PDB file of C-alpha atoms and ligand atoms in Angstrom:
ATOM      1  CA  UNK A 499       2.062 -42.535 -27.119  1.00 86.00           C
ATOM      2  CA  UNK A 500      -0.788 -45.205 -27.399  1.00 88.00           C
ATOM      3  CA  UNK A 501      -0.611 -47.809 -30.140  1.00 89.00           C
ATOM      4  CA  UNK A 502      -3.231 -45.859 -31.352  1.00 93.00           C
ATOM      5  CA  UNK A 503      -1.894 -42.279 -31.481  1.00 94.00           C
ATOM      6  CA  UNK A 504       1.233 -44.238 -33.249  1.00 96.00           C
ATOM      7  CA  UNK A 505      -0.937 -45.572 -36.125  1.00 96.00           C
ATOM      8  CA  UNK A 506      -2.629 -41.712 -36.463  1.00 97.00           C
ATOM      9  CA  UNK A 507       1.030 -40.530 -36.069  1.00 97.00           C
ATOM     10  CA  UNK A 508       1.779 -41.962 -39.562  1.00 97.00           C
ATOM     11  CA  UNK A 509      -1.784 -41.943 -40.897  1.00 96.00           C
ATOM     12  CA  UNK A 510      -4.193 -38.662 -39.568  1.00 97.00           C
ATOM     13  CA  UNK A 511      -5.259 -36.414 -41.900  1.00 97.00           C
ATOM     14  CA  UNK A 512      -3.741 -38.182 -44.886  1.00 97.00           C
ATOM     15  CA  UNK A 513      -5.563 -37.320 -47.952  1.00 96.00           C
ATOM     16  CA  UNK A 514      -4.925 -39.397 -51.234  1.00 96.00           C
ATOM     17  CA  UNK A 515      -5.165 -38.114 -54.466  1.00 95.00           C
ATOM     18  CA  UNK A 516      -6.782 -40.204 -57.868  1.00 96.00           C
ATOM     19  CA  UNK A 517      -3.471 -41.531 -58.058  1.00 97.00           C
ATOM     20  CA  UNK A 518      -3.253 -43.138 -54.687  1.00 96.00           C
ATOM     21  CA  UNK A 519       0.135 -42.270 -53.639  1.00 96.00           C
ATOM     22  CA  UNK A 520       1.903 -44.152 -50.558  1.00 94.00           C
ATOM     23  CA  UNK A 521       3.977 -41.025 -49.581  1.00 96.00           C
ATOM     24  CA  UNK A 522       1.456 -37.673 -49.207  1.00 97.00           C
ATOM     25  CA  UNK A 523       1.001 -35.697 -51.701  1.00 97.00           C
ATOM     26  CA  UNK A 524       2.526 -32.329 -51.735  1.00 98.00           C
ATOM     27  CA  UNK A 525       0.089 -29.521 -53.336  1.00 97.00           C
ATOM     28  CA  UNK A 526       2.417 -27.028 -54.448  1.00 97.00           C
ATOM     29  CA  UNK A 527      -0.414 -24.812 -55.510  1.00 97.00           C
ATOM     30  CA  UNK A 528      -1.900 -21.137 -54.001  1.00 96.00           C
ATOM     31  CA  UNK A 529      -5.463 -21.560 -55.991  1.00 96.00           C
ATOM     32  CA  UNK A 530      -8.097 -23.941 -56.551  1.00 95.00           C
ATOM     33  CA  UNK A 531      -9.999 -24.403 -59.722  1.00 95.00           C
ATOM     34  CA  UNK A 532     -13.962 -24.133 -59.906  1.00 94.00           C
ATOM     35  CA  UNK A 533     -16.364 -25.334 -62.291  1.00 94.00           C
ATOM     36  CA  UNK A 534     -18.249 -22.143 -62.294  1.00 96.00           C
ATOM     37  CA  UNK A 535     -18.096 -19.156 -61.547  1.00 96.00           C
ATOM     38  CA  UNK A 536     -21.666 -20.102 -59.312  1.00 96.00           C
ATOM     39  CA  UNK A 537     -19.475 -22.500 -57.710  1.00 94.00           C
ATOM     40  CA  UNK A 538     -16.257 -19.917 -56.357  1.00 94.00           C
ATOM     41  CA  UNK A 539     -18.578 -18.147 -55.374  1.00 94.00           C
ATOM     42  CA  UNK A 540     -20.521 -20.476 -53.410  1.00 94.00           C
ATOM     43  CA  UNK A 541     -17.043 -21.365 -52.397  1.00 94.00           C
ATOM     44  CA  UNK A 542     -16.165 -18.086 -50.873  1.00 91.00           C
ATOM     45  CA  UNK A 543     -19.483 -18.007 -49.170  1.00 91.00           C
ATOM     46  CA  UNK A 544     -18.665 -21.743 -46.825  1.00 90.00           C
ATOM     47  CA  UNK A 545     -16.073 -23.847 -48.073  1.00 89.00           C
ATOM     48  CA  UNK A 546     -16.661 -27.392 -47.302  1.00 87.00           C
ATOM     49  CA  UNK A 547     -14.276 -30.101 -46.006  1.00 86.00           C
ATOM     50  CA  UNK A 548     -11.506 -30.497 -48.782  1.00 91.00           C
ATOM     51  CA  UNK A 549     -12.687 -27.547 -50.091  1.00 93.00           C
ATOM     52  CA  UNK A 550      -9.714 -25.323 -50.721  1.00 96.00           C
ATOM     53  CA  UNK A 551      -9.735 -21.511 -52.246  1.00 95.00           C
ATOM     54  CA  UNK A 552      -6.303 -20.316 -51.611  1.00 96.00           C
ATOM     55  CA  UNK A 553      -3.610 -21.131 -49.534  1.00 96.00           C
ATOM     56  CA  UNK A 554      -3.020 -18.211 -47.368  1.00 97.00           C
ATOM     57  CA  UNK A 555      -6.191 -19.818 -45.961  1.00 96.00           C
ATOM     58  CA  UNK A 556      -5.582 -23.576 -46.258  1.00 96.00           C
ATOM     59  CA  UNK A 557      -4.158 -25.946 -48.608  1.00 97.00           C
ATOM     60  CA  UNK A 558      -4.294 -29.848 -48.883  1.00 98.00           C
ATOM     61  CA  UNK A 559      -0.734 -30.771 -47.447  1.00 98.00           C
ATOM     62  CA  UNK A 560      -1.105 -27.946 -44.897  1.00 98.00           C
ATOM     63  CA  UNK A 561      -4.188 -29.803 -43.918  1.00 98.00           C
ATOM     64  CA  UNK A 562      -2.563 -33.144 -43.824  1.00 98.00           C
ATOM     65  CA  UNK A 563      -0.328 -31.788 -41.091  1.00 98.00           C
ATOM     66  CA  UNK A 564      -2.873 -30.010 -39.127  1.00 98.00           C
ATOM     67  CA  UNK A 565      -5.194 -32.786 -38.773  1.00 98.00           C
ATOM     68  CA  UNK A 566      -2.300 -35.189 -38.131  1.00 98.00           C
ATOM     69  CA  UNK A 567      -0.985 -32.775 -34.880  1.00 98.00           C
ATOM     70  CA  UNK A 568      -4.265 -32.097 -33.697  1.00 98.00           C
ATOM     71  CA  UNK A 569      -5.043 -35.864 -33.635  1.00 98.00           C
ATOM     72  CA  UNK A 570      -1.445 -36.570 -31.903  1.00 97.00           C
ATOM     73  CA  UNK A 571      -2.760 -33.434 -29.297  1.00 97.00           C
ATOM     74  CA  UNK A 572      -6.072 -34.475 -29.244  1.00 97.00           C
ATOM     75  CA  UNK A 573      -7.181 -31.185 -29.959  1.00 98.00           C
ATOM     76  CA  UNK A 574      -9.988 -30.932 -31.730  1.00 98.00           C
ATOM     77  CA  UNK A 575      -8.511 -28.861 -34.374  1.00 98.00           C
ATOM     78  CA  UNK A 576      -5.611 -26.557 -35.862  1.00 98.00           C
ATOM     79  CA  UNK A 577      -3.769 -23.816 -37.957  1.00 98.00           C
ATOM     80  CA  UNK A 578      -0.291 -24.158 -39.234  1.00 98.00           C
ATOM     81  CA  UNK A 579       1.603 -21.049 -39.718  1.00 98.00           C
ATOM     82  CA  UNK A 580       4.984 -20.400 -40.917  1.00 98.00           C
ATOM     83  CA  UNK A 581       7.275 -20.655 -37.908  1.00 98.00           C
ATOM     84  CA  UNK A 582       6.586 -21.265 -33.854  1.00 98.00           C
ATOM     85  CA  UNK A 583       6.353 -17.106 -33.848  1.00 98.00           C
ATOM     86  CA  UNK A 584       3.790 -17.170 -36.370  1.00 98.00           C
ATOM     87  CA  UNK A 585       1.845 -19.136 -34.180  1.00 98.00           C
ATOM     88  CA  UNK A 586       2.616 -17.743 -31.225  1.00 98.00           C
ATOM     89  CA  UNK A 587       2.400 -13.784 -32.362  1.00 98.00           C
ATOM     90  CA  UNK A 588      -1.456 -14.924 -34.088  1.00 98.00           C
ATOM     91  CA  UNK A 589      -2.705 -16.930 -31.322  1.00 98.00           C
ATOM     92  CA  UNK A 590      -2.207 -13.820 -28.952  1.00 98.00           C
ATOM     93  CA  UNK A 591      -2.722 -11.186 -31.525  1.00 98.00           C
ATOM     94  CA  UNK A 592      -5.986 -13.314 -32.339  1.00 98.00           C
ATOM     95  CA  UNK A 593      -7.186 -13.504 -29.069  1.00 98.00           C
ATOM     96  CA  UNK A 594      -6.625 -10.334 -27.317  1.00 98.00           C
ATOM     97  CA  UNK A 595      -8.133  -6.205 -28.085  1.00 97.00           C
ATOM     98  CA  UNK A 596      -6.926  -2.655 -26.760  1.00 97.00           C
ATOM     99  CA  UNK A 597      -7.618  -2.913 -22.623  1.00 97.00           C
ATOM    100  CA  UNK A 598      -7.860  -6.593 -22.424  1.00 98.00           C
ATOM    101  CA  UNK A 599      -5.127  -7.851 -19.413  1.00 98.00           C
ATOM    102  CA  UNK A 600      -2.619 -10.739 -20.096  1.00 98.00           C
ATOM    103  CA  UNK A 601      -0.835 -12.575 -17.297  1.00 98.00           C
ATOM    104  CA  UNK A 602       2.093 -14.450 -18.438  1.00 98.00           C
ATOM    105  CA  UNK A 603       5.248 -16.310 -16.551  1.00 98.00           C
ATOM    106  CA  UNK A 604       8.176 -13.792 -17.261  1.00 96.00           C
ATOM    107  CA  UNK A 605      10.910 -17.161 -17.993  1.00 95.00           C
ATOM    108  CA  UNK A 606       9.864 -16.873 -22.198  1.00 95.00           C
ATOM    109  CA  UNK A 607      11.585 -17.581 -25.042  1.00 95.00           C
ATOM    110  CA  UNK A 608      12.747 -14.321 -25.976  1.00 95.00           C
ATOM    111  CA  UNK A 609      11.095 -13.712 -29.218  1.00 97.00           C
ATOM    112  CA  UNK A 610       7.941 -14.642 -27.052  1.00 97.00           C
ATOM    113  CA  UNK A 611       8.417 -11.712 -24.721  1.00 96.00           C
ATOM    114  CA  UNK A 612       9.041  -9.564 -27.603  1.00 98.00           C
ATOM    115  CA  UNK A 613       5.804  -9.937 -28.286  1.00 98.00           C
ATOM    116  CA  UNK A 614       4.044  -9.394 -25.292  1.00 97.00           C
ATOM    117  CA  UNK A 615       6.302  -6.737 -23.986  1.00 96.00           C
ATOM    118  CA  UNK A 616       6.304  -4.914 -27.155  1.00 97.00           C
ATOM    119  CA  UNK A 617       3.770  -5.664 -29.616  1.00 97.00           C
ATOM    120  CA  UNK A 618       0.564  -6.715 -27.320  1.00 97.00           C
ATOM    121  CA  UNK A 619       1.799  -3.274 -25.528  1.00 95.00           C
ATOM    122  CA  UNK A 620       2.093  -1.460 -28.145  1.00 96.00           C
ATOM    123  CA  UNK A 621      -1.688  -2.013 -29.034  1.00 97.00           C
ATOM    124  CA  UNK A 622      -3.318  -1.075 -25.667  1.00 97.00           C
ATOM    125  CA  UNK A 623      -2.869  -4.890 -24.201  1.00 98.00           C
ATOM    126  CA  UNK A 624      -1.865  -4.512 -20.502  1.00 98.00           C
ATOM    127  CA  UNK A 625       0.496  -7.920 -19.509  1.00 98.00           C
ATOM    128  CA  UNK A 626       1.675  -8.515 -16.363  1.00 98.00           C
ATOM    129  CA  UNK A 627       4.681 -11.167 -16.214  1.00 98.00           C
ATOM    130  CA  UNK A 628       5.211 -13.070 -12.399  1.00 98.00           C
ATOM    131  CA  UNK A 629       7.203 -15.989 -11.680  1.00 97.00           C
ATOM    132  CA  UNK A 630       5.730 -18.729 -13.341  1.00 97.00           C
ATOM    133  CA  UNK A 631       6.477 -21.433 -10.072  1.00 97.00           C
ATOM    134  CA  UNK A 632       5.169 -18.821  -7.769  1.00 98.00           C
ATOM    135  CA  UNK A 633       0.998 -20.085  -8.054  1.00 98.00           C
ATOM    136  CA  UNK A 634       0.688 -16.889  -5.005  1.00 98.00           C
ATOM    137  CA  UNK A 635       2.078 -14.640  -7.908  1.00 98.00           C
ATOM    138  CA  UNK A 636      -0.274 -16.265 -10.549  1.00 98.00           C
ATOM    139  CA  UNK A 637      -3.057 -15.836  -8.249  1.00 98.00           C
ATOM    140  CA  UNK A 638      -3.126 -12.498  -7.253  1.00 98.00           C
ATOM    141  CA  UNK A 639      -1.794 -11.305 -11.154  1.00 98.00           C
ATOM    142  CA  UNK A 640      -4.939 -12.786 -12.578  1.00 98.00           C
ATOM    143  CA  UNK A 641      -8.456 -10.500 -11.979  1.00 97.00           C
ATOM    144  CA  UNK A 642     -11.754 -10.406 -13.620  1.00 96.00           C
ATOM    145  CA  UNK A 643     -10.595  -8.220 -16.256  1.00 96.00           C
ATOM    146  CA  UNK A 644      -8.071 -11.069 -17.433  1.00 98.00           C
ATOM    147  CA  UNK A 645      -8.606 -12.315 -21.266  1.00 98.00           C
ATOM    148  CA  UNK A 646      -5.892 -14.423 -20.787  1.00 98.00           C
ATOM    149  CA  UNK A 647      -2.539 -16.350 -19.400  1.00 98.00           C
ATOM    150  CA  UNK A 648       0.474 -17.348 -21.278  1.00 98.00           C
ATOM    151  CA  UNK A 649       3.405 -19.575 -20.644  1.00 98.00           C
ATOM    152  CA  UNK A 650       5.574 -21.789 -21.776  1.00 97.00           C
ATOM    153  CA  UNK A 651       4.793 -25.273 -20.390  1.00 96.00           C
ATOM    154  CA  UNK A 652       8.940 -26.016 -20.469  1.00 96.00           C
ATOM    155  CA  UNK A 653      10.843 -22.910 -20.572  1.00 94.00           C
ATOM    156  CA  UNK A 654      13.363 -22.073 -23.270  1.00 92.00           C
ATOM    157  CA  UNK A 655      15.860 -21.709 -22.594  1.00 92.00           C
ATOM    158  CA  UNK A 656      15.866 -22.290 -18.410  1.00 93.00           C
ATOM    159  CA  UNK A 657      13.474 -25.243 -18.503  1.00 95.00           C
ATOM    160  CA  UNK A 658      11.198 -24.077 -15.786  1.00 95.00           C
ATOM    161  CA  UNK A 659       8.360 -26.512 -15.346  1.00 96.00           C
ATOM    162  CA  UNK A 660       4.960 -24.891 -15.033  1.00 97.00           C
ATOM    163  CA  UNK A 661       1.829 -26.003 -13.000  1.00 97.00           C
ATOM    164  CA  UNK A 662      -0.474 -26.233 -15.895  1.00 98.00           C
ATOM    165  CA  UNK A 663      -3.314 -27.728 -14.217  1.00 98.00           C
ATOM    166  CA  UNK A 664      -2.708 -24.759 -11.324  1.00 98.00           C
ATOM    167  CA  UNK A 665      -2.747 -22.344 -13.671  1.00 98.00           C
ATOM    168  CA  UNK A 666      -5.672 -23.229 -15.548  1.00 98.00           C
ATOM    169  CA  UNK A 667      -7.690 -23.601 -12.892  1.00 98.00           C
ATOM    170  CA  UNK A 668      -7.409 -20.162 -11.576  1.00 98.00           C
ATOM    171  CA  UNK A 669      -7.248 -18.745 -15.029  1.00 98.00           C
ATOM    172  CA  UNK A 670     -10.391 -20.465 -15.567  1.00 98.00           C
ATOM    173  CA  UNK A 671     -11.844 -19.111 -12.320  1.00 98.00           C
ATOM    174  CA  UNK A 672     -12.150 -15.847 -14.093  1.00 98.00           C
ATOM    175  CA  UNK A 673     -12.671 -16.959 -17.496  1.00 98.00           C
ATOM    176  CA  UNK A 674      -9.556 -16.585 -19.072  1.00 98.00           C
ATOM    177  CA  UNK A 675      -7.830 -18.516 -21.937  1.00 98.00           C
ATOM    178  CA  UNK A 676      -5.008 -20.349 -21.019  1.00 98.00           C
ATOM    179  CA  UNK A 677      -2.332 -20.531 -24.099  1.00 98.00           C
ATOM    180  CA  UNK A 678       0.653 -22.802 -23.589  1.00 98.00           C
ATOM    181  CA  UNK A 679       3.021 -22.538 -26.004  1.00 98.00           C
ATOM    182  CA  UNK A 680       4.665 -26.379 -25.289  1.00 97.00           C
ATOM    183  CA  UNK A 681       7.575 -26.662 -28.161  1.00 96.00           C
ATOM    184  CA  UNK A 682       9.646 -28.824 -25.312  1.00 95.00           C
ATOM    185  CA  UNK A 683       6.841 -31.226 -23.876  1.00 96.00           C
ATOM    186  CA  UNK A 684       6.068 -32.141 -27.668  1.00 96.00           C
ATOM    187  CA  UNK A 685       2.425 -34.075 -28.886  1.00 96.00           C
ATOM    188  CA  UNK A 686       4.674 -37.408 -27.229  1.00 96.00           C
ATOM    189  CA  UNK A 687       4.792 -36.191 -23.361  1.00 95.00           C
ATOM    190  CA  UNK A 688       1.813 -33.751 -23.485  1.00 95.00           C
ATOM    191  CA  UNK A 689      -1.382 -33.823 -21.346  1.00 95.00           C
ATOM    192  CA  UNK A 690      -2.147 -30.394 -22.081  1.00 97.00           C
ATOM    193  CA  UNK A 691      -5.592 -29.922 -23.098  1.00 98.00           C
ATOM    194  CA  UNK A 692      -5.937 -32.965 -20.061  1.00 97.00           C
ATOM    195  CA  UNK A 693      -4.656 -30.512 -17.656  1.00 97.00           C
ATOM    196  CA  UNK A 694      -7.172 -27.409 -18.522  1.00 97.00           C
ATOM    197  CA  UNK A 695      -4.979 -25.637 -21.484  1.00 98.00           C
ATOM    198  CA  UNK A 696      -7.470 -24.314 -24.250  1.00 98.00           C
ATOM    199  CA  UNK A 697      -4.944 -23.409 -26.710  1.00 98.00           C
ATOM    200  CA  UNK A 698      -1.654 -25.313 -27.310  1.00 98.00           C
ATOM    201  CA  UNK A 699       1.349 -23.829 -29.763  1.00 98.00           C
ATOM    202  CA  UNK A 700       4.470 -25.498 -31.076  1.00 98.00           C
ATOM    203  CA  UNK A 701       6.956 -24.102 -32.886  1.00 98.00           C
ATOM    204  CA  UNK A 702       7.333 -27.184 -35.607  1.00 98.00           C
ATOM    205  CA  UNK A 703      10.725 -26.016 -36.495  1.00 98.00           C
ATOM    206  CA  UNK A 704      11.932 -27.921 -33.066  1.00 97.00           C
ATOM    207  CA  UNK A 705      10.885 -31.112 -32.110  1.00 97.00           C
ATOM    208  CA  UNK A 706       8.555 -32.126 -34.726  1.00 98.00           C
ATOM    209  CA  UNK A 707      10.905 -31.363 -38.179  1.00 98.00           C
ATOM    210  CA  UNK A 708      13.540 -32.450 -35.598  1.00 96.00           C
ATOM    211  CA  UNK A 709      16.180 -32.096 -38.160  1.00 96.00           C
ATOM    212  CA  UNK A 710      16.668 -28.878 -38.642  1.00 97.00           C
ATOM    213  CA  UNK A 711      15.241 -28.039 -42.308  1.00 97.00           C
ATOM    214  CA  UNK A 712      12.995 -25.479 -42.090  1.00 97.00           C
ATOM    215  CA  UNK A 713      10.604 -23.675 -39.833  1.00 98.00           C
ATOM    216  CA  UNK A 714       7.082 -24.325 -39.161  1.00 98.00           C
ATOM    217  CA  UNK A 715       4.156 -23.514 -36.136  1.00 98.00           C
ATOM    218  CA  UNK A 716       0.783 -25.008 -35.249  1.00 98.00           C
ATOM    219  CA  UNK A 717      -1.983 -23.396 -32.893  1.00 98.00           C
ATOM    220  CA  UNK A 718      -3.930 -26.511 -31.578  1.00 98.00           C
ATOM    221  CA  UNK A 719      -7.858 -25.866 -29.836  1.00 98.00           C
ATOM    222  CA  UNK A 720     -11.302 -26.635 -30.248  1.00 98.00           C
ATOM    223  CA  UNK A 721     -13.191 -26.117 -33.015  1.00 98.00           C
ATOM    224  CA  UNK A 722     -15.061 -23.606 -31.777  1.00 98.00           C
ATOM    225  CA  UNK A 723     -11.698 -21.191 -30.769  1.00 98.00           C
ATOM    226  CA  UNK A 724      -9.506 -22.222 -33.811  1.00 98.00           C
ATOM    227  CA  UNK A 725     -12.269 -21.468 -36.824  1.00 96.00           C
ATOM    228  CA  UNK A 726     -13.861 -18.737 -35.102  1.00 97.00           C
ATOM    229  CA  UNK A 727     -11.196 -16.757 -33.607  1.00 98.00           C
ATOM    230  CA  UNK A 728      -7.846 -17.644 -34.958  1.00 98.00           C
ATOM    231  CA  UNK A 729      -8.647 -18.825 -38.704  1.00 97.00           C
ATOM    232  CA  UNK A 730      -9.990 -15.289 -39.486  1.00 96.00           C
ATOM    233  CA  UNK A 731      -6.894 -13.234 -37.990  1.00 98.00           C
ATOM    234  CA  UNK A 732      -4.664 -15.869 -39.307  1.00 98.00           C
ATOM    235  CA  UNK A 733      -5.710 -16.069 -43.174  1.00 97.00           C
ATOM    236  CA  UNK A 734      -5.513 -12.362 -43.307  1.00 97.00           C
ATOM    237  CA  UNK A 735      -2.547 -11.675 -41.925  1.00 98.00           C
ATOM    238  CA  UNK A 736      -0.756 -14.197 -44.178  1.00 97.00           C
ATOM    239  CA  UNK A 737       1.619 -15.989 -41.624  1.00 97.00           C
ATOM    240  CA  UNK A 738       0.118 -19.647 -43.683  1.00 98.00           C
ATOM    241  CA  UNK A 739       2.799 -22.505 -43.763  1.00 98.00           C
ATOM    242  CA  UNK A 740       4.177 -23.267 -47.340  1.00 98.00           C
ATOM    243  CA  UNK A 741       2.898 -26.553 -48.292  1.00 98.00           C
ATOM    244  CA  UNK A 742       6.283 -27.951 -48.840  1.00 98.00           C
ATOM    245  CA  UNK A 743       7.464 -27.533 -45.379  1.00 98.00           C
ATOM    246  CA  UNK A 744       3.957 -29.140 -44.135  1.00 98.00           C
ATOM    247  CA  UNK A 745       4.581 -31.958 -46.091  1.00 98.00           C
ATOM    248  CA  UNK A 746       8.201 -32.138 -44.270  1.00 98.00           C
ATOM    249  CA  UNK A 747       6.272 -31.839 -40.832  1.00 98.00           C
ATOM    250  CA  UNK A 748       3.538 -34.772 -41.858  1.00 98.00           C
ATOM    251  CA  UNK A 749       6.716 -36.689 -42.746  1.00 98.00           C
ATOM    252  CA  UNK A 750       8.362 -35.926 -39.820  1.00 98.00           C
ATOM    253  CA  UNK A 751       5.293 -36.597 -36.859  1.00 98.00           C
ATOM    254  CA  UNK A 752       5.720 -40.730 -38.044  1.00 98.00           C
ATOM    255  CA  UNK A 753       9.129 -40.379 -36.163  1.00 97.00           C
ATOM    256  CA  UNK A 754       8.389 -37.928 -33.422  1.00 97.00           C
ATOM    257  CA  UNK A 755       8.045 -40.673 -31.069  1.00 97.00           C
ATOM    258  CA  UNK A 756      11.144 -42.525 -31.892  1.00 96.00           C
ATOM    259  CA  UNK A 757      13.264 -39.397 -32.271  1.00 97.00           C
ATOM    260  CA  UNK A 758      11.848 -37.442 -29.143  1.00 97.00           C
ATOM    261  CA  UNK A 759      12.044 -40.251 -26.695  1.00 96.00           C
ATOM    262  CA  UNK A 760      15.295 -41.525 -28.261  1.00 96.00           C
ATOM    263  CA  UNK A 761      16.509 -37.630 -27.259  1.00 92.00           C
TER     264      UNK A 761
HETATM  265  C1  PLP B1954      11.791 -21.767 -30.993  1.00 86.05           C
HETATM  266  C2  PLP B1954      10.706 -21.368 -30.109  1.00 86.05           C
HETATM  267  C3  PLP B1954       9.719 -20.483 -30.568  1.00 86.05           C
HETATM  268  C4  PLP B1954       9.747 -19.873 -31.942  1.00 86.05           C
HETATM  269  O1  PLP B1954       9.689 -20.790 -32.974  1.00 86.05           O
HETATM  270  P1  PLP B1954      10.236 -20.462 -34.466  1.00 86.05           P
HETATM  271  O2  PLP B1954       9.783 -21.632 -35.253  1.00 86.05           O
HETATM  272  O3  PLP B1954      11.718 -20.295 -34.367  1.00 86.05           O
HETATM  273  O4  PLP B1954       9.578 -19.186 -34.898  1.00 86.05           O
HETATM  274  C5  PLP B1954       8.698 -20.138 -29.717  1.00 86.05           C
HETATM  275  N1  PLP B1954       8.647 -20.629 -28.450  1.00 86.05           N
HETATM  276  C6  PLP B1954       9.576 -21.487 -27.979  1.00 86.05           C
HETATM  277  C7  PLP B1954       9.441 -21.992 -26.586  1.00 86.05           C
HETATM  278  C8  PLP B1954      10.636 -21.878 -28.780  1.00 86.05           C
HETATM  279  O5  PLP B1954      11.560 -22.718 -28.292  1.00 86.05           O
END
C-alpha cells in the first residue's frame, strides 16, 4: 500500500465522539434518539451523513469500518454485513430478478456455489458456471441477456487466478456487473476496481480480522450501486454487522498490511 492508504488504513472513517477518544468508539446501540418527533420523521424521510436511525441499517462503528475498507479499496463506498456470505448472498440476491442470466467461474468457495446453484436457482436466476481460466468459455457463456458475472478473484480453496481485466471487459461488452468476491487478494494486493470490477466482496472474517475472532463481510462499489441497489435489499433483510465486531475489523485494517504481507 501507498504511504497514503497506510495513514487512511489507521485513520478513514474514524469518527470521534465529545469525548475525543484515541481508540474508536464502539456504539453498542440499535436506535438513535431524536429531538422531535418532526425530526425522526424527517429522519426516516433522508438521513444525512452521521445520521443514524437503527442499526439494521447503519450504525456509527459499522460506519467507521465501511468507510475505512472502501478508502483502502478505493471504492467509492460500502455495506458491512455479518459474515463474507452475508455479503456475498446480498450482493447477488441484490442485484439479480427471476430470468436475469449469471455467468460465474465454477472453482467457488462452496458456500458461494450454494448460492448460485441453489438459491439464485431457486428464484428463476439462470447461472451458467465455465472454467474460470478458459476466457473462450467466458466468452461464449456471456450474451446480451447477462445481468451479471461472478468469481472469485483467488479461488478458495484451489487458488485459481482469474483474468479480471478479461473478464470485465467482455462482461462489460454486454453490460453486465462484474462481482468479485476477492477474500484472498485482500484491500493490500488488490487492483480490482483498476481492472474493470464494479462490485468487490470480502469475507472480513479472513484476512482483515486475521485472527480468527469473529465473522464479518463488506460489499465495496460506487455510490451509485451500493445506496441504490444493495443498501435497500440489505437493511431489510437484516444480514447488518454487529457493531462490536466492526469495531474489531476497524482495529484490525491498521495491521492488514503488516499481517498480510508478513503471511
Ligand atoms: C470464507 C469465504 C467466504 C465466506 O465468508 P464467511 O465470513 O465465512 O461467511 C466467501 N468467499 C470466500 C472466497 C471465502 O474464502
Amino acid at each position: 500500500m501507498t504511504r497514503d492508504k497506510r495513514t487512511l488504513a489507521v485513520h478513514a472513517g474514524t469518527r470521534r465522539s465529545q469525548f475525543s477518544e484515541m481508540s474508536e468508539a464502539i456504539y453498542m446501540t440499535q436506535g438513535f434518539a431524536y429531538a422531535s418527533a418532526e425530526a425522526a420523521e424527517a429522519r426516516f424521510e433522508q438521513a444525512g451523513t452521521d445520521e443514524f436511525i437503527y442499526a439494521r441499517y447503519g450504525n456509527p462503528t459499522v460506519r467507521m469500518f465501511e468507510e475505512r475498507i472502501a478508502a483502502l479499496e478505493g471504492a467509492e463506498d460500502g455495506f458491512a454485513t455479518a459474515s463474507g456470505m452475508a455479503a456475498v448472498h446480498g450482493a447477488l440476491a441484490a442485484m439479480t430478478k427471476a430470468g436475469d442470466h449469471v455467468v460465474a467461474a465454477r472453482a467457488l468457495f462452496g458456500s458461494c456455489l450454494y448460492v448460485l446453484e441453489d438459491v439464485l436457482a431457486r428464484f428463476g436466476v439462470q447461472v451458467t458456471l465455465v472454467d474460470g481460466l478458459d476466457m473462450q468459455a467466458w466468452a461464449e457463456a456471456i450474451t446480451p441477456q447477462t445481468r451479471l458475472v461472478f468469481f472469485e478473484s483467488i479461488s478458495n480453496p484451489t487458488l485459481e487466478v482469474i483474468d479480471i481485466a478479461q473478464v470485465s471487459a467482455l462482461a462489460h461488452a454486454v453490460g453486465a456487473y462484474v462481482v468479485v468476491d476477492n477474500v484472498f487478494s485482500t484491500p493490500v494486493y488488490s487492483k480490482a476496481i483498476e481492472l474493470g470490477v464494479d462490485v468487490v466482496i470480502y469475507s472480513a472474517t479472513k484476512h482483515i480480522d486475521g485472527q480468527g475472532r469473529g465473522l464479518g463481510g463488506v460489499i465495496l462499489g460506487t455510490k451509485d450501486v451500493i445506496r441504490g441497489i444493495i443498501e435497500p435489499f440489505m437493511k431489510h433483510t437484516g444480514g447488518a454487522m454487529s457493531p462490536f465486531n466492526a469495531w474489531m475489523m476497524v482495529k484490525s485494517l491498521e495491521t492488514l498490511e503488516l499481517r498480510v504481507r508478513a503471511q
